């Protein structure tokens, strides 16, 4: 009797596992399908507009060659890379300063400061762009020179994005700091000698997200750099490439190629640091 | 049957604890909800009482400040007294050279600024300029040239900066007075004052937070706080593309812009219709986008983490790939995939699901389909992130909880509803709120997928057109970048977004008392 029931359980587990495998496989196909399509379409030679099939009839690198020789894509890529590099460094320093202070140090206006941040965060970020654009424009940091302008805009308010890394710092026992303090370390030494080595995952997480931000942002970049191709980032540039119906017909496959060129390095970087990203998200995002 | 059980409970009445415990979960929720809304008038009353008390306390604080300033002056020595006029004199005279010089420097900069520029901007602030630029005949060049006049934008900008500077000065002056008082007290008790070297030393130790926060807070002040203050003021002007402040001055218009948003005294413009429609879709979108992602992401995490499922890393990796690819690539591409003459319709035709071109599914061209599509594609975008978060939390649930539940005969579904879900909701409550707010302002998904379309003629207003999938934030973007550039309307909408989010947060924090304590995790 009990033997039979046991067998039943086993069969049931096998059935439910099979269902799960089927669901996961279908999901994987759905999730990968767009990427498969964009790669295939980027190699299509016979036409440049949208078509109703995935596999090209004629394969070739024409779109990639055109992308690098006939458009400003190399400039956009260089711009975005530069911006991302600066943002990654400056934003990481700012976010870590902010989150470390709010997590580990206790001072009079701490709670009030956090409440003010919360309230400021309720205003849509784009609102401040109207005046920032005018001021940056007056300083000549828009249009073709928008690289420094965009760096300023991205890092300017990055202190408000401290939640995830503060959540991570919160999980580290305070007794560690106290022990170091008792041993005579000052607070700067506690930060550099005790905390940072322990917080490698969140440091890498912060660098990674800061670096990826400019590649994915559209709203700010579009507003600051809309007027001049020389100052665009890849997001704005590629969107302008297919912005009108006639441009879409002419450039669609080239846009696909551009998308692939942008996505491949970012994806490789991301996947190779995935471990830290996951630790950062699971360690900080929820508890933040 | 006891009297208690026989009585039918009226949920709108106050119940005792015993009666409340007898309610089913659903009744309990309804009871809480009813009483939340019943409590609003009382809450408002309390709010006003609290506000009154706050004002009262503020007034006493101000009174105390003035009293303190006065007594410090009367009781102080000549060093203190002179410091009232020459900031930092007391500090320098008592040997705290570094502090003193900083105070003095600040005062000099302030005075020079006010004389050379400050008063000029303040004087024009009330009108935002009276003489605009004009074309005047230049006899030497024999042509008309533009002669610069006032610039309303600059007047507003520098006027606000000057006001902020004055506030800073008053604060610093007060600090300077306080410093003198403290220094006198320390010297009287026979102790030594901190030297400049001590001050610097403390910046990496006891006052380390000041060092660390200096850069982040400066950034936030310049790039967030000041622009927000500026834009709040813009909401009370007629600043737009036609009144850019230079060629045509703009000026204060009081509450006109808010009136026109709610259609008070504005004949034909259907601003309030558009606002209501876009607001309700924004909330609907935020609700669906948040909860579909939340539950489906959790579901996927549970599936992948189930004991006996192999290749866990691979499944996770495939999903996380979507987070790795920059959103504008994936979203723009998917948007084109579902275009009427795009890949998906082509494949449907190829596979014989539709017969000819006239049957193409117009994904982005009808209101309801477009709205459903953005929610579905948002699931595609959002599940991986939620899956990661849920995985982290699920691993924290003690395994023995499940084991003992299984021994007690609970099936998988019961285990889910009684253990997993409550635990998840408990831990992620605040996250749900942040993610809801994030979705209200989710620009990328909407703008890159539909651009706000399909355009809806019913939403055409004096500030520009809008579409059926436009959120408040994309509407704000379009108003700002559109041909008319109605900056004042953009500020009004920005303020409304703030109002919506602030009141939502208030309600949520009241309904679900936050049980989390920061120190819990350390």
Tab-separated table of N, CA, C and O in Angstrom, chain B residues 9-15 31 34-35 38:
chain	number	residue	atom	x	y	z
B	9	UNK	N	-23.040	40.907	11.409
B	9	UNK	CA	-22.085	41.975	11.634
B	9	UNK	C	-22.199	43.044	10.550
B	9	UNK	O	-22.258	42.733	9.367
B	10	UNK	N	-22.225	44.286	10.975
B	10	UNK	CA	-22.245	45.399	10.023
B	10	UNK	C	-20.815	45.923	9.892
B	10	UNK	O	-20.254	46.458	10.845
B	11	UNK	N	-20.241	45.719	8.696
B	11	UNK	CA	-18.816	46.025	8.538
B	11	UNK	C	-18.516	47.518	8.627
B	11	UNK	O	-17.375	47.913	8.837
B	12	UNK	N	-19.568	48.340	8.437
B	12	UNK	CA	-19.269	49.772	8.467
B	12	UNK	C	-19.235	50.298	9.902
B	12	UNK	O	-18.857	51.427	10.147
B	13	UNK	N	-19.657	49.450	10.877
B	13	UNK	CA	-19.597	49.884	12.275
B	13	UNK	C	-18.255	49.484	12.879
B	13	UNK	O	-17.574	48.591	12.377
B	14	UNK	N	-17.914	50.143	13.967
B	14	UNK	CA	-16.706	49.747	14.673
B	14	UNK	C	-16.914	48.384	15.319
B	14	UNK	O	-17.938	48.130	15.931
B	15	UNK	N	-15.955	47.499	15.176
B	15	UNK	CA	-16.065	46.170	15.759
B	15	UNK	C	-15.061	46.047	16.898
B	15	UNK	O	-14.015	46.668	16.885
B	31	UNK	N	-13.369	45.449	5.792
B	31	UNK	CA	-13.544	46.227	7.011
B	31	UNK	C	-12.466	47.305	7.123
B	31	UNK	O	-12.741	48.478	7.349
B	34	UNK	N	-13.069	50.023	4.397
B	34	UNK	CA	-14.172	50.922	4.748
B	34	UNK	C	-13.712	51.901	5.813
B	34	UNK	O	-13.939	53.109	5.723
B	35	UNK	N	-13.015	51.350	6.811
B	35	UNK	CA	-12.632	52.235	7.903
B	35	UNK	C	-11.524	53.191	7.523
B	35	UNK	O	-11.427	54.272	8.096
B	38	UNK	N	-13.607	55.840	5.892
B	38	UNK	CA	-14.375	56.538	6.929
B	38	UNK	C	-13.470	57.437	7.755
B	38	UNK	O	-13.885	58.466	8.263
